Amino acid sequence: MSLPPDANDAPAWIADVDNPYLHGIHAPTAFEKTEHDLPVEGELPEDLHGTYVRNGPNALLAPSNLYHWFDGDGMVHAVHFEGGRADYRNRFIQTTGLLSEASAGKALWPGVMGPVDAAGRDPFLKDTANTDILWHNGALLALWYLCGVPYRLDPVSLETLGPEDFGGQLATTVSAHPKVDERTGELVYFTLSDFEPPHMRYGVVSKEGELVHEIPIDLPGCRAPHDITITENFSILHDPSLFHDPEVLKENGYRVARFHRDIPTRFGVLPRRGRSDEVRWFEFEPCYVLHMVNAWEEGDWIVMDGCRQPDPQIVRRPEEGVLASMLGYLRIRSHLHRWRMNLRTGEAREEQLDDLNVEFPLPDTDLYGVKTRYSYHHYLPADAYTVDFKALVKYDHESGAARRYDYPDGWHGSEAPFARRPGAESEDDGYLMSVVTHDQTLLSECWVFDARDIERGPLARVKLPQRVPSGFHATWVRGDRVKPAA
Ligand SMILES: [Fe+2]
């Protein structure tokens, strides 16, 4: 395959690395910038007040072995909206791994593709904090997908304030995708352990940032869930049928994920501050799930909607050479699905809600835990070379209808969080933001959509002062939680 064009804002060392995830829209940027009052095509809504923040990989130094898209050092990009104007800034997340490697002037950890030495450095993989971003207790938290240290960031300056230990009580790592319950301010999280039981722990952090509840979860072995869900009273733990063998990881240094078609996917329901022995497991058809939309209670039922991968077996194509494993993992087939669990009878039901290939779903995240009607996803062409956001998709979970906006040729989108409009008259009365990058011009913009009418296309296109590399998760921080960028 030929490598895409490179912008001149990328570090010079990428020229020596033949890996598509270090070039074109994926290339890291070498710069941290702050720019105010950006040019806008169209009109920014006067009532859009707050900050869009997106996390993603941005390698500072040349990799020591095969580079994976998940390996890059975490970098956050923020667009602050206020009074019809927009500002931009981006900053590296100053993780221990980044600081150690910057000091050494070279990569010290192997990438996730391995081989890794599980008995070597602690941690044996670099915790890049490059995956998730959310707001809790006055700051942003950046988190890594293989469980790591939560890093606390200033929501205005994006300065790394340091590791978050929840009042000195956190003794473990934390996975990406904790859920914040806006009604109580609590943060609900899980973490995983490859080698030693318990292979999962579950915890609750108070609105004030104190770890108030933490328990071991008894799993049959090493597992690889990526998400957790909440309702008003319960938390739902995930035990999907795709996981790796820790013995292979220990002996050979490779994390080889395998789809176990004979092992049910399970979801464990427990009261938010429940005990380990209160977890009730419900069994479903084998699958994998990266991201859920939301969950809520309906009488005796727990209802949970998410993006289900019915056949997540990693298919390696020999013609893709050394990248075959990574690309096999990244070719996702995923559909909107509903699982129901009856807490009185123990009954479990499930149904596919649509057949479009979608992922990176978000509802109005202020409504995590209560019934939501709408969610916002990205469409991934099933035959795509890799994860590539080609259309913004809005689901109505009551009617089952999907509406979509296809990005024009050459433009690639990012996860699109929802910003509720002040005085909103309906659940979808608000805005969606997506950072987009063109694969030939390598220009980036932040597009603002009316969530009630995404087919209309962006209301406004904010011209960003530099290319934003492709990335992972994004969040919206309300204006009353951030001050205007200085
Ligand atoms: Fe994720």
CSV table of C-alpha atoms and ligand atoms in Angstrom, one decimal:
chain,number,residue,atom,x,y,z
A,1,MET,CA,0.0,0.0,0.0
A,2,SER,CA,1.2,3.5,-0.6
A,3,LEU,CA,1.5,5.9,2.2
A,4,PRO,CA,-0.7,9.0,2.2
A,5,PRO,CA,0.8,12.5,2.0
A,6,ASP,CA,2.3,14.0,5.1
A,7,ALA,CA,1.8,17.5,6.5
A,8,ASN,CA,4.9,19.4,7.5
A,9,ASP,CA,3.7,19.6,11.1
A,10,ALA,CA,4.6,15.9,11.9
A,11,PRO,CA,7.9,14.9,13.5
A,12,ALA,CA,10.7,14.2,11.0
A,13,TRP,CA,11.2,10.6,12.2
A,14,ILE,CA,8.0,9.4,10.7
A,15,ALA,CA,9.6,9.5,7.3
A,16,ASP,CA,11.7,6.4,8.3
A,17,VAL,CA,8.7,4.3,9.6
A,18,ASP,CA,6.7,2.5,7.0
A,19,ASN,CA,3.4,2.3,8.9
A,20,PRO,CA,0.1,3.9,7.7
A,21,TYR,CA,-0.8,4.8,11.2
A,22,LEU,CA,2.1,7.3,11.4
A,23,HIS,CA,1.2,9.1,8.1
A,24,GLY,CA,-1.6,11.2,6.6
A,25,ILE,CA,-4.5,11.8,8.9
A,26,HIS,CA,-3.0,9.5,11.5
A,27,ALA,CA,0.4,11.2,11.6
A,28,PRO,CA,1.3,12.7,15.0
A,29,THR,CA,1.6,16.4,15.2
A,30,ALA,CA,4.8,17.9,16.6
A,31,PHE,CA,3.1,21.1,18.0
A,32,GLU,CA,1.1,22.3,20.9
A,33,LYS,CA,-0.8,25.4,20.0
A,34,THR,CA,-3.3,27.9,21.4
A,35,GLU,CA,-5.3,30.1,19.0
A,36,HIS,CA,-8.3,32.4,19.7
A,37,ASP,CA,-11.2,33.6,17.6
A,38,LEU,CA,-10.8,31.1,14.9
A,39,PRO,CA,-12.3,31.7,11.4
A,40,VAL,CA,-15.7,30.2,10.9
A,41,GLU,CA,-17.7,29.3,7.8
A,42,GLY,CA,-21.4,29.5,8.5
A,43,GLU,CA,-22.6,30.7,11.9
A,44,LEU,CA,-21.8,29.4,15.3
A,45,PRO,CA,-24.8,29.3,17.6
A,46,GLU,CA,-24.7,32.1,20.2
A,47,ASP,CA,-26.0,29.8,22.8
A,48,LEU,CA,-23.3,27.1,22.3
A,49,HIS,CA,-21.1,27.5,25.4
A,50,GLY,CA,-18.6,25.0,26.6
A,51,THR,CA,-15.7,23.0,25.4
A,52,TYR,CA,-15.4,20.0,23.1
A,53,VAL,CA,-12.4,17.9,24.1
A,54,ARG,CA,-11.0,14.9,22.1
A,55,ASN,CA,-8.3,12.4,23.2
A,56,GLY,CA,-6.1,10.4,20.9
A,57,PRO,CA,-2.7,8.9,20.1
A,58,ASN,CA,0.2,11.2,19.2
A,59,ALA,CA,3.6,9.5,19.3
A,60,LEU,CA,6.4,11.8,20.5
A,61,LEU,CA,9.3,9.5,19.6
A,62,ALA,CA,10.0,6.8,17.0
A,63,PRO,CA,8.6,3.4,18.1
A,64,SER,CA,11.1,0.7,19.2
A,65,ASN,CA,9.1,-2.0,17.4
A,66,LEU,CA,6.0,-2.4,15.3
A,67,TYR,CA,3.8,0.6,15.9
A,68,HIS,CA,0.0,0.2,16.7
A,69,TRP,CA,-2.5,3.0,16.4
A,70,PHE,CA,-3.2,2.5,20.1
A,71,ASP,CA,0.4,3.2,21.1
A,72,GLY,CA,0.8,6.9,20.6
A,73,ASP,CA,1.2,9.2,23.6
A,74,GLY,CA,-2.0,10.8,24.7
A,75,MET,CA,-2.8,14.3,23.3
A,76,VAL,CA,-6.0,16.3,23.9
A,77,HIS,CA,-7.4,18.8,21.5
A,78,ALA,CA,-10.0,21.3,22.7
A,79,VAL,CA,-12.3,23.7,20.9
A,80,HIS,CA,-13.9,26.2,23.3
A,81,PHE,CA,-17.2,27.8,22.2
A,82,GLU,CA,-18.6,31.0,23.6
A,83,GLY,CA,-20.6,33.9,22.3
A,84,GLY,CA,-20.5,32.8,18.7
A,85,ARG,CA,-16.7,32.5,18.8
A,86,ALA,CA,-14.3,29.5,19.0
A,87,ASP,CA,-10.8,29.0,20.4
A,88,TYR,CA,-8.5,26.0,20.0
A,89,ARG,CA,-5.7,24.4,22.0
A,90,ASN,CA,-3.9,21.1,22.1
A,91,ARG,CA,-1.6,19.6,24.7
A,92,PHE,CA,0.3,16.3,25.3
A,93,ILE,CA,-0.9,14.5,28.4
A,94,GLN,CA,2.2,14.5,30.6
A,95,THR,CA,2.1,10.8,31.6
A,96,THR,CA,5.0,9.1,33.5
A,97,GLY,CA,5.7,7.2,30.3
A,98,LEU,CA,5.9,10.3,28.1
A,99,LEU,CA,8.2,12.1,30.6
A,100,SER,CA,10.5,9.1,31.0
A,101,GLU,CA,10.9,8.6,27.2
A,102,ALA,CA,11.3,12.4,26.6
A,103,SER,CA,14.0,12.4,29.2
A,104,ALA,CA,15.7,9.3,27.7
A,105,GLY,CA,15.3,10.7,24.2
A,106,LYS,CA,14.0,7.3,22.9
A,107,ALA,CA,11.1,4.9,23.2
A,108,LEU,CA,11.5,2.7,26.4
A,109,TRP,CA,8.5,0.5,26.0
A,110,PRO,CA,7.5,-1.9,23.2
A,111,GLY,CA,4.1,-1.2,21.6
A,112,VAL,CA,1.0,-3.3,22.3
A,113,MET,CA,1.7,-5.4,19.2
A,114,GLY,CA,4.5,-7.0,21.2
A,115,PRO,CA,6.5,-8.9,21.9
A,116,VAL,CA,6.4,-7.5,25.4
A,117,ASP,CA,8.2,-8.7,28.5
A,118,ALA,CA,5.5,-9.2,31.1
A,119,ALA,CA,8.1,-9.6,33.8
A,120,GLY,CA,10.0,-6.4,32.7
A,121,ARG,CA,9.1,-2.8,33.3
A,122,ASP,CA,6.2,-2.0,35.6
A,123,PRO,CA,3.9,-1.4,33.9
A,124,PHE,CA,5.1,-3.6,31.0
A,125,LEU,CA,3.2,-1.5,28.5
A,126,LYS,CA,3.4,2.2,28.4
A,127,ASP,CA,0.3,3.8,29.9
A,128,THR,CA,-0.4,6.6,27.4
A,129,ALA,CA,-3.8,7.8,28.7
A,130,ASN,CA,-4.7,8.2,25.1
A,131,THR,CA,-8.2,6.7,24.9
A,132,ASP,CA,-11.0,8.2,27.0
A,133,ILE,CA,-11.7,11.7,28.3
A,134,LEU,CA,-14.4,12.8,30.7
A,135,TRP,CA,-15.2,15.5,33.2
A,136,HIS,CA,-15.6,14.7,36.9
A,137,ASN,CA,-15.2,16.8,40.1
A,138,GLY,CA,-13.9,19.9,38.5
A,139,ALA,CA,-11.3,18.4,36.0
A,140,LEU,CA,-10.9,16.3,33.0
A,141,LEU,CA,-9.8,12.7,33.4
A,142,ALA,CA,-7.8,11.0,30.7
A,143,LEU,CA,-7.7,7.2,30.7
A,144,TRP,CA,-6.1,4.3,28.8
A,145,TYR,CA,-8.0,1.4,27.1
A,146,LEU,CA,-5.8,-1.3,28.7
A,147,CYS,CA,-6.4,0.2,32.2
A,148,GLY,CA,-4.0,2.7,33.6
A,149,VAL,CA,-3.5,5.7,35.8
A,150,PRO,CA,-6.3,8.3,35.5
A,151,TYR,CA,-4.6,11.6,34.6
A,152,ARG,CA,-6.3,14.8,35.8
A,153,LEU,CA,-6.2,17.7,33.4
A,154,ASP,CA,-7.2,21.4,33.8
A,155,PRO,CA,-10.4,21.7,31.6
A,156,VAL,CA,-9.3,25.2,30.4
A,157,SER,CA,-5.5,25.1,30.0
A,158,LEU,CA,-5.4,21.3,29.3
A,159,GLU,CA,-2.4,21.3,31.6
A,160,THR,CA,-1.7,17.9,33.2
A,161,LEU,CA,-2.4,18.3,36.9
A,162,GLY,CA,-1.1,14.8,37.7
A,163,PRO,CA,-2.2,11.3,38.5
A,164,GLU,CA,-5.7,11.1,40.1
A,165,ASP,CA,-5.8,8.8,43.2
A,166,PHE,CA,-9.3,9.6,44.5
A,167,GLY,CA,-8.3,11.0,47.9
A,168,GLY,CA,-5.3,8.7,48.2
A,169,GLN,CA,-7.5,5.6,48.1
A,170,LEU,CA,-7.0,4.3,44.6
A,171,ALA,CA,-4.7,1.2,44.7
A,172,THR,CA,-5.4,-0.1,41.2
A,173,THR,CA,-5.5,1.1,37.6
A,174,VAL,CA,-8.8,2.3,36.0
A,175,SER,CA,-10.1,1.2,32.6
A,176,ALA,CA,-11.3,3.6,30.0
A,177,HIS,CA,-15.1,4.4,30.1
A,178,PRO,CA,-16.0,5.0,33.7
A,179,LYS,CA,-19.5,6.4,33.9
A,180,VAL,CA,-20.5,9.6,35.7
A,181,ASP,CA,-24.0,9.8,37.0
A,182,GLU,CA,-25.0,13.5,36.6
A,183,ARG,CA,-27.8,13.1,39.2
A,184,THR,CA,-25.4,12.1,42.0
A,185,GLY,CA,-22.0,13.2,40.6
A,186,GLU,CA,-20.7,9.7,41.3
A,187,LEU,CA,-18.1,8.1,39.0
A,188,VAL,CA,-18.4,4.3,38.5
A,189,TYR,CA,-15.4,2.4,37.2
A,190,PHE,CA,-13.8,-1.0,36.7
A,191,THR,CA,-10.3,-2.3,36.2
A,192,LEU,CA,-8.8,-5.5,34.9
A,193,SER,CA,-5.9,-7.7,35.9
A,194,ASP,CA,-4.2,-10.0,33.3
A,195,PHE,CA,-2.5,-12.4,35.6
A,196,GLU,CA,-3.8,-12.5,39.2
A,197,PRO,CA,-7.3,-13.0,40.4
A,198,PRO,CA,-9.5,-11.2,40.9
A,199,HIS,CA,-9.3,-10.4,37.2
A,200,MET,CA,-11.7,-7.4,37.7
A,201,ARG,CA,-12.3,-4.9,40.4
A,202,TYR,CA,-15.2,-2.4,40.6
A,203,GLY,CA,-15.4,0.9,42.3
A,204,VAL,CA,-17.4,4.1,43.0
A,205,VAL,CA,-16.0,7.6,43.5
A,206,SER,CA,-18.1,10.3,45.1
A,207,LYS,CA,-19.0,13.6,43.6
A,208,GLU,CA,-16.2,15.1,45.7
A,209,GLY,CA,-13.6,12.7,44.3
A,210,GLU,CA,-13.3,10.3,47.2
A,211,LEU,CA,-13.2,6.5,46.6
A,212,VAL,CA,-16.2,5.3,48.6
A,213,HIS,CA,-16.7,1.8,47.4
A,214,GLU,CA,-14.3,-0.9,45.9
A,215,ILE,CA,-14.8,-4.6,45.6
A,216,PRO,CA,-13.3,-7.6,43.8
A,217,ILE,CA,-15.3,-9.2,41.0
A,218,ASP,CA,-15.0,-13.0,40.6
A,219,LEU,CA,-14.5,-13.8,36.9
A,220,PRO,CA,-13.7,-17.3,35.5
A,221,GLY,CA,-10.4,-15.9,34.2
A,222,CYS,CA,-8.7,-13.1,32.4
A,223,ARG,CA,-11.2,-11.1,30.4
A,224,ALA,CA,-11.2,-8.0,28.1
A,225,PRO,CA,-14.3,-5.9,28.5
A,226,HIS,CA,-13.9,-2.3,27.4
A,227,ASP,CA,-17.0,-0.6,28.9
A,228,ILE,CA,-19.3,-0.5,31.9
A,229,THR,CA,-22.8,0.8,32.2
A,230,ILE,CA,-25.0,2.2,34.9
A,231,THR,CA,-28.7,2.7,35.7
A,232,GLU,CA,-30.1,4.8,38.5
A,233,ASN,CA,-29.6,2.0,41.1
A,234,PHE,CA,-27.4,-0.6,39.4
A,235,SER,CA,-24.1,-1.1,37.6
A,236,ILE,CA,-23.6,-3.5,34.8
A,237,LEU,CA,-20.3,-5.4,34.4
A,238,HIS,CA,-19.4,-6.8,31.0
A,239,ASP,CA,-17.9,-10.3,30.3
A,240,PRO,CA,-17.8,-10.6,26.5
A,241,SER,CA,-16.6,-13.8,24.7
A,242,LEU,CA,-13.5,-12.3,23.2
A,243,PHE,CA,-10.4,-12.4,25.4
A,244,HIS,CA,-6.7,-13.3,25.4
A,245,ASP,CA,-4.8,-16.1,27.1
A,246,PRO,CA,-2.6,-14.6,29.9
A,247,GLU,CA,-0.2,-17.6,29.7
A,248,VAL,CA,0.5,-16.8,26.0
A,249,LEU,CA,1.1,-13.1,27.0
A,250,LYS,CA,3.4,-14.2,29.8
A,251,GLU,CA,5.4,-16.7,27.8
A,252,ASN,CA,5.5,-15.3,24.3
A,253,GLY,CA,4.8,-11.6,24.9
A,254,TYR,CA,1.8,-11.4,22.6
A,255,ARG,CA,-1.7,-10.4,23.6
A,256,VAL,CA,-3.6,-12.8,21.2
A,257,ALA,CA,-7.4,-12.1,21.5
A,258,ARG,CA,-9.6,-15.0,20.5
A,259,PHE,CA,-13.4,-15.2,20.0
A,260,HIS,CA,-14.8,-18.1,22.1
A,261,ARG,CA,-17.9,-19.1,20.2
A,262,ASP,CA,-18.8,-21.6,22.9
A,263,ILE,CA,-18.7,-19.2,25.9
A,264,PRO,CA,-21.7,-17.0,26.5
A,265,THR,CA,-21.3,-13.2,26.8
A,266,ARG,CA,-22.4,-12.3,30.3
A,267,PHE,CA,-23.5,-9.1,31.9
A,268,GLY,CA,-23.4,-8.8,35.7
A,269,VAL,CA,-25.9,-6.5,37.5
A,270,LEU,CA,-25.2,-5.3,41.0
A,271,PRO,CA,-26.4,-2.5,43.2
A,272,ARG,CA,-24.2,0.6,42.7
A,273,ARG,CA,-22.6,0.0,46.1
A,274,GLY,CA,-23.3,-3.7,46.1
A,275,ARG,CA,-21.1,-6.5,47.4
A,276,SER,CA,-19.2,-9.0,45.3
A,277,ASP,CA,-21.8,-11.7,46.1
A,278,GLU,CA,-24.6,-9.5,45.0
A,279,VAL,CA,-23.6,-9.6,41.3
A,280,ARG,CA,-26.2,-11.4,39.2
A,281,TRP,CA,-24.9,-12.7,35.9
A,282,PHE,CA,-27.1,-12.9,32.8
A,283,GLU,CA,-26.0,-15.0,29.8
A,284,PHE,CA,-26.4,-14.0,26.2
A,285,GLU,CA,-25.3,-15.1,22.7
A,286,PRO,CA,-21.5,-14.9,22.4
A,287,CYS,CA,-20.2,-11.6,21.0
A,288,TYR,CA,-17.9,-8.7,21.7
A,289,VAL,CA,-18.9,-5.2,22.6
A,290,LEU,CA,-16.6,-2.2,22.6
A,291,HIS,CA,-19.1,0.5,23.5
A,292,MET,CA,-22.5,0.6,25.0
A,293,VAL,CA,-25.0,3.5,24.4
A,294,ASN,CA,-26.7,3.5,27.7
A,295,ALA,CA,-28.7,1.4,30.2
A,296,TRP,CA,-31.8,2.1,32.3
A,297,GLU,CA,-34.5,0.5,34.5
A,298,GLU,CA,-38.0,-0.4,33.3
A,299,GLY,CA,-39.9,-2.1,36.1
A,300,ASP,CA,-38.1,-5.3,36.8
A,301,TRP,CA,-36.0,-5.0,33.7
A,302,ILE,CA,-32.6,-3.6,33.0
A,303,VAL,CA,-32.5,-2.4,29.4
A,304,MET,CA,-29.1,-1.9,27.7
A,305,ASP,CA,-28.4,-0.7,24.2
A,306,GLY,CA,-25.0,-0.9,22.6
A,307,CYS,CA,-22.9,-1.8,19.6
A,308,ARG,CA,-22.6,-5.6,19.3
A,309,GLN,CA,-20.0,-7.4,17.3
A,310,PRO,CA,-21.6,-10.7,16.4
A,311,ASP,CA,-18.4,-12.3,14.9
A,312,PRO,CA,-15.4,-10.6,16.4
A,313,GLN,CA,-12.9,-13.2,15.4
A,314,ILE,CA,-9.8,-11.4,14.2
A,315,VAL,CA,-9.3,-12.3,10.5
A,316,ARG,CA,-5.7,-11.7,9.4
A,317,ARG,CA,-5.1,-11.1,5.7
A,318,PRO,CA,-1.6,-12.4,4.7
A,319,GLU,CA,-1.2,-9.7,2.1
A,320,GLU,CA,-1.2,-7.1,4.9
A,321,GLY,CA,2.1,-8.5,6.2
A,322,VAL,CA,3.3,-7.5,9.6
A,323,LEU,CA,0.2,-5.2,10.0
A,324,ALA,CA,-2.2,-8.1,9.5
A,325,SER,CA,-3.0,-8.6,13.3
A,326,MET,CA,-3.6,-4.9,13.9
A,327,LEU,CA,-5.8,-4.4,10.8
A,328,GLY,CA,-7.7,-7.6,11.6
A,329,TYR,CA,-8.5,-6.3,15.0
A,330,LEU,CA,-9.5,-2.8,13.7
A,331,ARG,CA,-11.9,-4.1,11.0
A,332,ILE,CA,-15.1,-3.9,13.1
A,333,ARG,CA,-18.5,-5.2,12.3
A,334,SER,CA,-20.9,-3.8,14.9
A,335,HIS,CA,-24.6,-3.2,15.0
A,336,LEU,CA,-27.0,-1.5,17.4
A,337,HIS,CA,-28.4,-4.1,19.8
A,338,ARG,CA,-30.6,-4.3,22.8
A,339,TRP,CA,-30.1,-6.6,25.8
A,340,ARG,CA,-32.8,-7.0,28.6
A,341,MET,CA,-32.3,-8.5,32.0
A,342,ASN,CA,-35.2,-9.2,34.4
A,343,LEU,CA,-34.1,-8.8,38.0
A,344,ARG,CA,-37.2,-10.7,39.3
A,345,THR,CA,-37.4,-13.7,37.0
A,346,GLY,CA,-33.8,-13.9,35.8
A,347,GLU,CA,-34.9,-13.8,32.1
A,348,ALA,CA,-32.5,-12.6,29.5
A,349,ARG,CA,-33.6,-11.3,26.1
A,350,GLU,CA,-31.8,-9.7,23.2
A,351,GLU,CA,-32.5,-8.3,19.8
A,352,GLN,CA,-30.6,-6.5,17.0
A,353,LEU,CA,-32.1,-3.1,16.4
A,354,ASP,CA,-30.5,-2.2,13.1
A,355,ASP,CA,-27.9,-3.6,10.6
A,356,LEU,CA,-25.8,-0.6,9.9
A,357,ASN,CA,-22.2,-0.9,10.8
A,358,VAL,CA,-21.8,1.7,13.6
A,359,GLU,CA,-19.6,2.3,16.6
A,360,PHE,CA,-18.4,5.1,18.9
A,361,PRO,CA,-22.0,5.7,20.2
A,362,LEU,CA,-22.9,8.5,22.6
A,363,PRO,CA,-26.3,9.6,24.0
A,364,ASP,CA,-26.6,12.9,25.9
A,365,THR,CA,-24.1,11.7,28.5
A,366,ASP,CA,-25.9,13.8,31.2
A,367,LEU,CA,-28.5,11.1,30.9
A,368,TYR,CA,-26.3,8.1,31.5
A,369,GLY,CA,-28.4,5.7,33.6
A,370,VAL,CA,-31.9,6.9,32.6
A,371,LYS,CA,-33.9,6.1,29.5
A,372,THR,CA,-32.6,7.9,26.4
A,373,ARG,CA,-34.4,8.0,23.1
A,374,TYR,CA,-31.5,9.2,20.9
A,375,SER,CA,-27.9,8.3,20.3
A,376,TYR,CA,-25.2,9.5,18.0
A,377,HIS,CA,-22.8,7.1,16.3
A,378,HIS,CA,-20.3,6.9,13.5
A,379,TYR,CA,-20.8,4.7,10.4
A,380,LEU,CA,-17.8,2.5,9.5
A,381,PRO,CA,-17.9,0.9,6.0
A,382,ALA,CA,-17.7,-2.8,6.6
A,383,ASP,CA,-15.1,-3.2,3.9
A,384,ALA,CA,-13.0,-0.4,5.1
A,385,TYR,CA,-9.3,-0.8,5.5
A,386,THR,CA,-9.7,0.2,9.2
A,387,VAL,CA,-11.7,2.2,11.6
A,388,ASP,CA,-12.8,5.2,9.5
A,389,PHE,CA,-15.7,7.5,10.4
A,390,LYS,CA,-17.5,8.1,7.1
A,391,ALA,CA,-20.9,9.2,8.3
A,392,LEU,CA,-22.6,10.6,11.4
A,393,VAL,CA,-25.6,8.5,12.3
A,394,LYS,CA,-28.5,9.5,14.7
A,395,TYR,CA,-30.7,6.7,16.1
A,396,ASP,CA,-34.2,7.1,17.4
A,397,HIS,CA,-34.4,4.1,19.8
A,398,GLU,CA,-38.2,4.3,20.0
A,399,SER,CA,-39.0,4.2,16.3
A,400,GLY,CA,-35.8,2.4,15.3
A,401,ALA,CA,-35.2,5.1,12.6
A,402,ALA,CA,-31.6,6.0,11.6
A,403,ARG,CA,-30.8,9.3,10.1
A,404,ARG,CA,-27.3,10.1,8.7
A,405,TYR,CA,-25.0,12.7,7.4
A,406,ASP,CA,-22.3,11.3,5.1
A,407,TYR,CA,-19.0,13.3,5.2
A,408,PRO,CA,-18.0,14.7,1.8
A,409,ASP,CA,-15.2,12.8,0.0
A,410,GLY,CA,-11.9,13.0,1.7
A,411,TRP,CA,-13.2,14.1,5.1
A,412,HIS,CA,-12.9,11.8,8.1
A,413,GLY,CA,-14.9,12.5,11.4
A,414,SER,CA,-14.4,12.0,15.1
A,415,GLU,CA,-16.6,10.9,17.9
A,416,ALA,CA,-19.4,13.5,18.3
A,417,PRO,CA,-20.6,14.4,21.8
A,418,PHE,CA,-23.9,16.1,22.4
A,419,ALA,CA,-24.2,19.6,23.9
A,420,ARG,CA,-27.7,20.3,25.2
A,421,ARG,CA,-29.1,23.7,24.2
A,422,PRO,CA,-30.0,26.0,27.1
A,423,GLY,CA,-33.8,25.8,27.5
A,424,ALA,CA,-33.9,22.6,25.4
A,425,GLU,CA,-37.4,21.5,24.5
A,426,SER,CA,-36.6,17.9,23.6
A,427,GLU,CA,-33.8,15.3,24.4
A,428,ASP,CA,-32.2,16.0,21.0
A,429,ASP,CA,-32.4,19.8,21.2
A,430,GLY,CA,-28.7,20.6,21.1
A,431,TYR,CA,-25.6,20.4,19.1
A,432,LEU,CA,-23.1,17.8,18.0
A,433,MET,CA,-19.4,18.5,17.4
A,434,SER,CA,-17.1,16.4,15.2
A,435,VAL,CA,-13.4,17.2,14.4
A,436,VAL,CA,-12.9,16.4,10.8
A,437,THR,CA,-9.7,16.1,8.7
A,438,HIS,CA,-9.3,15.9,5.0
A,439,ASP,CA,-7.0,13.2,3.8
A,440,GLN,CA,-5.4,15.2,0.9
A,441,THR,CA,-5.3,18.8,2.2
A,442,LEU,CA,-4.7,17.5,5.8
A,443,LEU,CA,-6.7,20.5,7.0
A,444,SER,CA,-8.8,20.0,10.1
A,445,GLU,CA,-12.0,21.7,11.1
A,446,CYS,CA,-14.6,21.3,13.9
A,447,TRP,CA,-18.1,20.9,12.5
A,448,VAL,CA,-21.1,21.8,14.6
A,449,PHE,CA,-24.4,20.1,13.8
A,450,ASP,CA,-28.0,20.7,14.9
A,451,ALA,CA,-28.7,17.3,16.6
A,452,ARG,CA,-32.3,17.5,15.6
A,453,ASP,CA,-31.4,17.8,11.9
A,454,ILE,CA,-28.0,16.2,11.1
A,455,GLU,CA,-28.8,15.6,7.5
A,456,ARG,CA,-28.7,19.3,6.9
A,457,GLY,CA,-24.9,19.2,7.4
A,458,PRO,CA,-22.8,21.4,9.6
A,459,LEU,CA,-24.3,24.7,10.8
A,460,ALA,CA,-20.7,26.0,11.2
A,461,ARG,CA,-17.2,24.9,10.2
A,462,VAL,CA,-14.5,26.1,12.6
A,463,LYS,CA,-11.2,26.3,10.8
A,464,LEU,CA,-8.6,24.8,13.1
A,465,PRO,CA,-5.1,26.2,13.1
A,466,GLN,CA,-3.4,22.8,12.7
A,467,ARG,CA,-4.1,19.2,11.7
A,468,VAL,CA,-5.8,17.1,14.3
A,469,PRO,CA,-4.6,13.5,14.0
A,470,SER,CA,-7.2,10.8,14.0
A,471,GLY,CA,-8.2,9.8,17.5
A,472,PHE,CA,-10.5,8.1,19.9
A,473,HIS,CA,-13.0,9.5,22.4
A,474,ALA,CA,-14.4,13.0,22.9
A,475,THR,CA,-16.5,14.7,25.5
A,476,TRP,CA,-18.5,18.0,26.0
A,477,VAL,CA,-17.8,20.1,29.0
A,478,ARG,CA,-20.6,22.6,29.8
A,479,GLY,CA,-19.8,26.3,29.9
A,480,ASP,CA,-20.5,26.6,33.6
A,481,ARG,CA,-17.7,24.0,34.2
A,482,VAL,CA,-15.1,25.9,32.2
A,483,LYS,CA,-14.0,29.5,32.1
A,484,PRO,CA,-13.3,31.2,28.8
A,485,ALA,CA,-9.8,30.3,27.4
A,486,ALA,CA,-7.4,33.0,28.5
B,1,FE,FE,-13.4,3.2,23.9
